[in-house]
Amino acid sequence: MGSLFDGIGGFPLAAIRNGITPVWASEIEPFPIEVTMTHFPDMAHVGDITKLKGAELPPVDIICGGSPCQDCSVASGTRAGLQGARSGLFFEQIRITKELRDADILRGRSGQSVRPRYFCWENVMGVFSSGTPHGEDFRIVLESIARLHCPTVSIPRPYPWGWKPAGAIRMGDAFSLAWRGFFAEYWTLAQRRHRILLVADLGGSSAEKILFDYCGLSGDLASGEGTWQAVAESVRHCFTDTSWLDWLAGRQRENGAV
């Protein structure tokens, strides 16, 4: 796994807890680098994201990043969105991912073997409403990621309803993307932090299963029975529009998780 905008190593920590090796990380702030060097001594630090060349980085199966959120946040004074100097660094994650994949294709890889296959992105839920017209930034995020698979694809805006807190895109069996809102107060953190987590499978159809399959969270499919229902119901009161939860329940029933 490669981690961009690494901070104090949230993605690497999740990786090692799930049997994934963090290979390298990009961060520029000295203190977070010291933290991750202490906790992940075998992880290489590759420096400033704007100076990286994807073709020269060690290939990884997963690329993760939580690009700066300040310009997309509702707390921002200007809400410059992806046009801002900080939140606009999201496009560096896209560039590096494309360069990594192009280099792997030149090595002779194809299809699902092209690395990185998985793309993870985290940000504030303000990206659902930032940009001009309203919500344009998230459309650009989706389209930019989808174009890693199909350079000519266009992603429409969800007129007139706005972006839902969960959703998915699929292009046959060769590309899939899913996003979901997380509410920290329901995940044992005593803070009201609302975030988007997005997962894309750049070579297959597994994104929805990765992000929406609640069963077996403990590692035991049997003990996971009913987990997704409990989580869904626990957050239902947080939304004025709960249709996405009903959609999720339908998908779980289709997959036999009843």
mmCIF file of C-alpha atoms in Angstrom:
data_model
loop_
_atom_site.group_PDB
_atom_site.id
_atom_site.type_symbol
_atom_site.label_atom_id
_atom_site.label_comp_id
_atom_site.label_asym_id
_atom_site.label_seq_id
_atom_site.Cartn_x
_atom_site.Cartn_y
_atom_site.Cartn_z
ATOM 1 C CA MET A 1 0.000 0.000 0.000
ATOM 2 C CA GLY A 2 1.086 3.565 -0.732
ATOM 3 C CA SER A 3 -0.213 6.394 1.457
ATOM 4 C CA LEU A 4 -0.476 9.975 0.176
ATOM 5 C CA PHE A 5 -1.115 12.962 2.475
ATOM 6 C CA ASP A 6 -0.096 10.463 5.140
ATOM 7 C CA GLY A 7 -0.340 12.598 8.279
ATOM 8 C CA ILE A 8 0.296 10.450 11.348
ATOM 9 C CA GLY A 9 -0.355 7.239 9.449
ATOM 10 C CA GLY A 10 -4.064 6.459 9.693
ATOM 11 C CA PHE A 11 -4.110 4.441 6.497
ATOM 12 C CA PRO A 12 -0.892 2.512 7.335
ATOM 13 C CA LEU A 13 -2.304 1.674 10.767
ATOM 14 C CA ALA A 14 -5.493 0.305 9.205
ATOM 15 C CA ALA A 15 -3.371 -1.574 6.694
ATOM 16 C CA ILE A 16 -1.211 -3.464 9.176
ATOM 17 C CA ARG A 17 -4.273 -4.313 11.273
ATOM 18 C CA ASN A 18 -5.678 -6.052 8.218
ATOM 19 C CA GLY A 19 -2.576 -7.855 7.021
ATOM 20 C CA ILE A 20 -1.582 -5.245 4.417
ATOM 21 C CA THR A 21 2.003 -3.947 4.200
ATOM 22 C CA PRO A 22 2.439 -0.149 3.962
ATOM 23 C CA VAL A 23 5.309 0.218 1.485
ATOM 24 C CA TRP A 24 5.730 3.985 1.235
ATOM 25 C CA ALA A 25 4.156 7.249 2.360
ATOM 26 C CA SER A 26 4.165 10.880 1.232
ATOM 27 C CA GLU A 27 4.089 13.621 3.875
ATOM 28 C CA ILE A 28 5.868 16.972 4.272
ATOM 29 C CA GLU A 29 5.270 17.915 7.933
ATOM 30 C CA PRO A 30 8.214 16.943 10.188
ATOM 31 C CA PHE A 31 6.282 15.883 13.299
ATOM 32 C CA PRO A 32 3.886 13.436 11.581
ATOM 33 C CA ILE A 33 6.865 11.947 9.750
ATOM 34 C CA GLU A 34 8.605 11.348 13.084
ATOM 35 C CA VAL A 35 5.465 9.632 14.385
ATOM 36 C CA THR A 36 5.164 7.274 11.438
ATOM 37 C CA MET A 37 8.892 6.547 11.359
ATOM 38 C CA THR A 38 8.551 5.381 14.959
ATOM 39 C CA HIS A 39 5.492 3.197 14.406
ATOM 40 C CA PHE A 40 6.199 2.007 10.853
ATOM 41 C CA PRO A 41 10.009 1.823 10.632
ATOM 42 C CA ASP A 42 9.955 -0.280 7.448
ATOM 43 C CA MET A 43 7.771 2.175 5.534
ATOM 44 C CA ALA A 44 9.713 4.429 3.155
ATOM 45 C CA HIS A 45 9.085 8.187 3.111
ATOM 46 C CA VAL A 46 9.068 9.533 -0.424
ATOM 47 C CA GLY A 47 8.519 13.248 0.231
ATOM 48 C CA ASP A 48 6.409 16.041 -1.263
ATOM 49 C CA ILE A 49 3.526 14.722 -3.383
ATOM 50 C CA THR A 50 3.927 17.512 -5.935
ATOM 51 C CA LYS A 51 7.485 16.373 -6.666
ATOM 52 C CA LEU A 52 6.775 12.653 -6.982
ATOM 53 C CA LYS A 53 6.842 10.740 -10.260
ATOM 54 C CA GLY A 54 4.566 7.738 -10.155
ATOM 55 C CA ALA A 55 6.679 5.742 -12.594
ATOM 56 C CA GLU A 56 9.610 5.935 -10.175
ATOM 57 C CA LEU A 57 7.686 4.803 -7.078
ATOM 58 C CA PRO A 58 7.629 1.153 -5.946
ATOM 59 C CA PRO A 59 4.444 -0.456 -7.330
ATOM 60 C CA VAL A 60 1.646 -0.977 -4.800
ATOM 61 C CA ASP A 61 -1.707 -2.759 -4.949
ATOM 62 C CA ILE A 62 -3.545 -0.050 -2.996
ATOM 63 C CA ILE A 63 -3.126 3.714 -3.055
ATOM 64 C CA CYS A 64 -4.742 5.762 -0.278
ATOM 65 C CA GLY A 65 -5.064 9.439 0.441
ATOM 66 C CA GLY A 66 -7.025 11.972 2.396
ATOM 67 C CA SER A 67 -6.312 15.107 0.365
ATOM 68 C CA PRO A 68 -6.494 18.454 2.224
ATOM 69 C CA CYS A 69 -10.082 19.296 3.079
ATOM 70 C CA GLN A 70 -9.881 22.967 4.043
ATOM 71 C CA ASP A 71 -11.179 24.431 0.766
ATOM 72 C CA CYS A 72 -14.133 22.014 0.627
ATOM 73 C CA SER A 73 -15.138 22.310 4.275
ATOM 74 C CA VAL A 74 -18.282 24.205 5.242
ATOM 75 C CA ALA A 75 -16.066 25.903 7.858
ATOM 76 C CA SER A 76 -13.997 27.502 5.085
ATOM 77 C CA GLY A 77 -14.462 31.217 4.576
ATOM 78 C CA THR A 78 -14.036 31.089 0.802
ATOM 79 C CA ARG A 79 -14.987 27.477 -0.037
ATOM 80 C CA ALA A 80 -12.688 27.514 -3.042
ATOM 81 C CA GLY A 81 -13.227 23.748 -3.315
ATOM 82 C CA LEU A 82 -11.050 21.793 -5.713
ATOM 83 C CA GLN A 83 -9.954 25.098 -7.241
ATOM 84 C CA GLY A 84 -8.222 25.928 -3.960
ATOM 85 C CA ALA A 85 -4.494 25.480 -3.515
ATOM 86 C CA ARG A 86 -4.936 22.916 -0.742
ATOM 87 C CA SER A 87 -7.950 20.808 -1.730
ATOM 88 C CA GLY A 88 -6.797 20.946 -5.346
ATOM 89 C CA LEU A 89 -3.972 18.596 -4.361
ATOM 90 C CA PHE A 90 -6.522 15.827 -4.888
ATOM 91 C CA PHE A 91 -5.487 15.921 -8.542
ATOM 92 C CA GLU A 92 -1.954 14.974 -7.526
ATOM 93 C CA GLN A 93 -3.337 11.700 -6.180
ATOM 94 C CA ILE A 94 -5.026 11.127 -9.535
ATOM 95 C CA ARG A 95 -1.829 11.972 -11.436
ATOM 96 C CA ILE A 96 0.364 9.662 -9.377
ATOM 97 C CA THR A 97 -2.136 6.809 -9.622
ATOM 98 C CA LYS A 98 -2.255 7.150 -13.400
ATOM 99 C CA GLU A 99 1.541 7.262 -13.642
ATOM 100 C CA LEU A 100 1.860 4.164 -11.472
ATOM 101 C CA ARG A 101 -0.640 2.253 -13.587
ATOM 102 C CA ASP A 102 0.852 3.420 -16.891
ATOM 103 C CA ALA A 103 4.290 2.241 -15.721
ATOM 104 C CA ASP A 104 2.869 -1.150 -14.757
ATOM 105 C CA ILE A 105 1.258 -1.536 -18.185
ATOM 106 C CA LEU A 106 4.642 -0.816 -19.779
ATOM 107 C CA ARG A 107 6.051 -3.657 -17.662
ATOM 108 C CA GLY A 108 3.625 -5.989 -19.405
ATOM 109 C CA ARG A 109 0.783 -6.151 -16.889
ATOM 110 C CA SER A 110 -2.849 -5.944 -17.949
ATOM 111 C CA GLY A 111 -6.393 -6.202 -16.614
ATOM 112 C CA GLN A 112 -6.741 -6.845 -12.904
ATOM 113 C CA SER A 113 -2.984 -7.243 -12.449
ATOM 114 C CA VAL A 114 -2.262 -3.552 -13.164
ATOM 115 C CA ARG A 115 -1.181 -1.770 -9.976
ATOM 116 C CA PRO A 116 -2.558 -0.039 -8.048
ATOM 117 C CA ARG A 117 -5.858 -1.833 -8.464
ATOM 118 C CA TYR A 118 -7.520 -0.199 -5.448
ATOM 119 C CA PHE A 119 -7.912 3.531 -4.853
ATOM 120 C CA CYS A 120 -9.061 4.880 -1.469
ATOM 121 C CA TRP A 121 -9.935 8.499 -0.728
ATOM 122 C CA GLU A 122 -11.157 10.228 2.424
ATOM 123 C CA ASN A 123 -12.481 13.756 2.857
ATOM 124 C CA VAL A 124 -15.067 15.966 4.519
ATOM 125 C CA MET A 125 -18.725 15.715 3.570
ATOM 126 C CA GLY A 126 -18.579 19.378 2.548
ATOM 127 C CA VAL A 127 -17.339 18.164 -0.838
ATOM 128 C CA PHE A 128 -20.947 17.115 -1.536
ATOM 129 C CA SER A 129 -21.875 20.797 -1.705
ATOM 130 C CA SER A 130 -18.684 22.644 -2.696
ATOM 131 C CA GLY A 131 -17.957 23.836 -6.211
ATOM 132 C CA THR A 132 -19.963 25.712 -8.835
ATOM 133 C CA PRO A 133 -22.666 24.719 -9.517
ATOM 134 C CA HIS A 134 -23.532 23.364 -6.078
ATOM 135 C CA GLY A 135 -21.929 19.937 -5.575
ATOM 136 C CA GLU A 136 -19.773 20.109 -8.706
ATOM 137 C CA ASP A 137 -16.604 19.175 -6.805
ATOM 138 C CA PHE A 138 -17.810 15.702 -5.921
ATOM 139 C CA ARG A 139 -18.874 15.104 -9.518
ATOM 140 C CA ILE A 140 -15.322 16.027 -10.567
ATOM 141 C CA VAL A 141 -13.884 13.638 -7.954
ATOM 142 C CA LEU A 142 -16.000 10.766 -9.281
ATOM 143 C CA GLU A 143 -15.229 11.551 -12.904
ATOM 144 C CA SER A 144 -11.487 11.912 -12.278
ATOM 145 C CA ILE A 145 -11.326 8.501 -10.630
ATOM 146 C CA ALA A 146 -13.542 6.865 -13.255
ATOM 147 C CA ARG A 147 -11.291 8.234 -15.990
ATOM 148 C CA LEU A 148 -8.404 6.224 -14.563
ATOM 149 C CA HIS A 149 -10.293 3.329 -16.144
ATOM 150 C CA CYS A 150 -12.027 5.018 -19.080
ATOM 151 C CA PRO A 151 -10.478 8.390 -20.084
ATOM 152 C CA THR A 152 -13.555 9.562 -22.000
ATOM 153 C CA VAL A 153 -16.283 8.773 -19.475
ATOM 154 C CA SER A 154 -18.505 11.586 -18.171
ATOM 155 C CA ILE A 155 -20.220 11.461 -14.789
ATOM 156 C CA PRO A 156 -23.481 13.466 -14.573
ATOM 157 C CA ARG A 157 -24.625 15.500 -11.600
ATOM 158 C CA PRO A 158 -27.516 14.057 -9.544
ATOM 159 C CA TYR A 159 -29.898 16.828 -10.580
ATOM 160 C CA PRO A 160 -32.062 17.929 -8.879
ATOM 161 C CA TRP A 161 -31.596 16.002 -5.627
ATOM 162 C CA GLY A 162 -27.960 16.489 -4.665
ATOM 163 C CA TRP A 163 -25.465 13.844 -3.612
ATOM 164 C CA LYS A 164 -26.561 11.034 -1.328
ATOM 165 C CA PRO A 165 -24.359 10.043 1.645
ATOM 166 C CA ALA A 166 -23.800 6.666 -0.010
ATOM 167 C CA GLY A 167 -23.671 5.538 -3.606
ATOM 168 C CA ALA A 168 -21.861 3.529 -6.241
ATOM 169 C CA ILE A 169 -20.786 3.482 -9.897
ATOM 170 C CA ARG A 170 -20.019 0.393 -11.940
ATOM 171 C CA MET A 171 -18.756 -0.082 -15.491
ATOM 172 C CA GLY A 172 -19.380 -3.722 -16.280
ATOM 173 C CA ASP A 173 -17.027 -6.027 -14.404
ATOM 174 C CA ALA A 174 -13.919 -3.933 -15.076
ATOM 175 C CA PHE A 175 -14.454 -0.909 -12.788
ATOM 176 C CA SER A 176 -16.440 -0.087 -9.688
ATOM 177 C CA LEU A 177 -16.550 2.761 -7.200
ATOM 178 C CA ALA A 178 -18.469 3.268 -3.975
ATOM 179 C CA TRP A 179 -18.658 6.007 -1.374
ATOM 180 C CA ARG A 180 -20.142 6.186 2.069
ATOM 181 C CA GLY A 181 -20.478 8.743 4.848
ATOM 182 C CA PHE A 182 -19.026 7.891 8.251
ATOM 183 C CA PHE A 183 -20.104 9.570 11.475
ATOM 184 C CA ALA A 184 -17.376 9.368 14.093
ATOM 185 C CA GLU A 185 -19.742 9.504 17.070
ATOM 186 C CA TYR A 186 -21.115 6.106 16.020
ATOM 187 C CA TRP A 187 -17.650 4.568 15.730
ATOM 188 C CA THR A 188 -16.508 5.006 19.360
ATOM 189 C CA LEU A 189 -14.957 8.466 18.833
ATOM 190 C CA ALA A 190 -16.275 11.217 21.103
ATOM 191 C CA GLN A 191 -16.305 13.814 18.319
ATOM 192 C CA ARG A 192 -18.775 14.943 15.669
ATOM 193 C CA ARG A 193 -16.580 14.305 12.649
ATOM 194 C CA HIS A 194 -18.446 13.431 9.472
ATOM 195 C CA ARG A 195 -16.325 12.057 6.655
ATOM 196 C CA ILE A 196 -16.621 10.433 3.242
ATOM 197 C CA LEU A 197 -14.718 7.256 2.503
ATOM 198 C CA LEU A 198 -14.497 6.292 -1.156
ATOM 199 C CA VAL A 199 -13.160 3.007 -2.543
ATOM 200 C CA ALA A 200 -12.563 2.294 -6.228
ATOM 201 C CA ASP A 201 -11.687 -1.058 -7.754
ATOM 202 C CA LEU A 202 -9.872 0.021 -10.925
ATOM 203 C CA GLY A 203 -9.884 -3.493 -12.316
ATOM 204 C CA GLY A 204 -13.023 -5.176 -11.056
ATOM 205 C CA SER A 205 -16.454 -4.992 -9.431
ATOM 206 C CA SER A 206 -15.614 -5.367 -5.736
ATOM 207 C CA ALA A 207 -15.897 -1.748 -4.495
ATOM 208 C CA GLU A 208 -19.460 -2.056 -3.183
ATOM 209 C CA LYS A 209 -18.689 -5.292 -1.379
ATOM 210 C CA ILE A 210 -15.605 -3.766 0.246
ATOM 211 C CA LEU A 211 -17.438 -0.686 1.496
ATOM 212 C CA PHE A 212 -20.998 -1.895 2.148
ATOM 213 C CA ASP A 213 -20.618 -5.503 3.297
ATOM 214 C CA TYR A 214 -20.970 -5.303 7.082
ATOM 215 C CA CYS A 215 -21.115 -9.039 7.677
ATOM 216 C CA GLY A 216 -18.175 -10.746 9.325
ATOM 217 C CA LEU A 217 -16.529 -7.589 10.659
ATOM 218 C CA SER A 218 -14.946 -9.627 13.432
ATOM 219 C CA GLY A 219 -13.385 -12.008 10.923
ATOM 220 C CA ASP A 220 -16.072 -14.652 11.498
ATOM 221 C CA LEU A 221 -18.903 -14.632 8.969
ATOM 222 C CA ALA A 222 -21.256 -16.336 11.375
ATOM 223 C CA SER A 223 -20.580 -13.881 14.194
ATOM 224 C CA GLY A 224 -21.100 -11.022 11.745
ATOM 225 C CA GLU A 225 -24.700 -12.031 11.122
ATOM 226 C CA GLY A 226 -26.998 -9.050 11.574
ATOM 227 C CA THR A 227 -24.143 -6.547 11.965
ATOM 228 C CA TRP A 228 -25.100 -4.440 8.956
ATOM 229 C CA GLN A 229 -28.711 -4.153 10.150
ATOM 230 C CA ALA A 230 -27.616 -2.884 13.555
ATOM 231 C CA VAL A 231 -25.250 -0.303 12.066
ATOM 232 C CA ALA A 232 -27.812 0.909 9.537
ATOM 233 C CA GLU A 233 -30.543 1.338 12.123
ATOM 234 C CA SER A 234 -28.196 3.070 14.568
ATOM 235 C CA VAL A 235 -27.540 5.900 12.093
ATOM 236 C CA ARG A 236 -31.005 6.121 10.503
ATOM 237 C CA HIS A 237 -32.085 9.009 12.721
ATOM 238 C CA CYS A 238 -29.120 11.106 11.483
ATOM 239 C CA PHE A 239 -30.649 11.655 8.053
ATOM 240 C CA THR A 240 -33.700 13.418 6.737
ATOM 241 C CA ASP A 241 -33.488 11.221 3.631
ATOM 242 C CA THR A 242 -33.056 7.556 4.582
ATOM 243 C CA SER A 243 -33.745 6.066 1.153
ATOM 244 C CA TRP A 244 -30.087 5.081 0.789
ATOM 245 C CA LEU A 245 -30.403 2.859 3.884
ATOM 246 C CA ASP A 246 -33.399 1.124 2.350
ATOM 247 C CA TRP A 247 -31.392 0.710 -0.863
ATOM 248 C CA LEU A 248 -28.536 -0.791 1.160
ATOM 249 C CA ALA A 249 -30.919 -3.199 2.891
ATOM 250 C CA GLY A 250 -32.184 -4.319 -0.513
ATOM 251 C CA ARG A 251 -28.652 -4.946 -1.758
ATOM 252 C CA GLN A 252 -27.834 -6.978 1.336
ATOM 253 C CA ARG A 253 -30.964 -9.083 0.853
ATOM 254 C CA GLU A 254 -29.968 -9.695 -2.771
ATOM 255 C CA ASN A 255 -26.576 -10.895 -1.543
ATOM 256 C CA GLY A 256 -28.206 -13.254 0.977
ATOM 257 C CA ALA A 257 -27.212 -11.251 4.076
ATOM 258 C CA VAL A 258 -30.633 -11.335 5.771
#
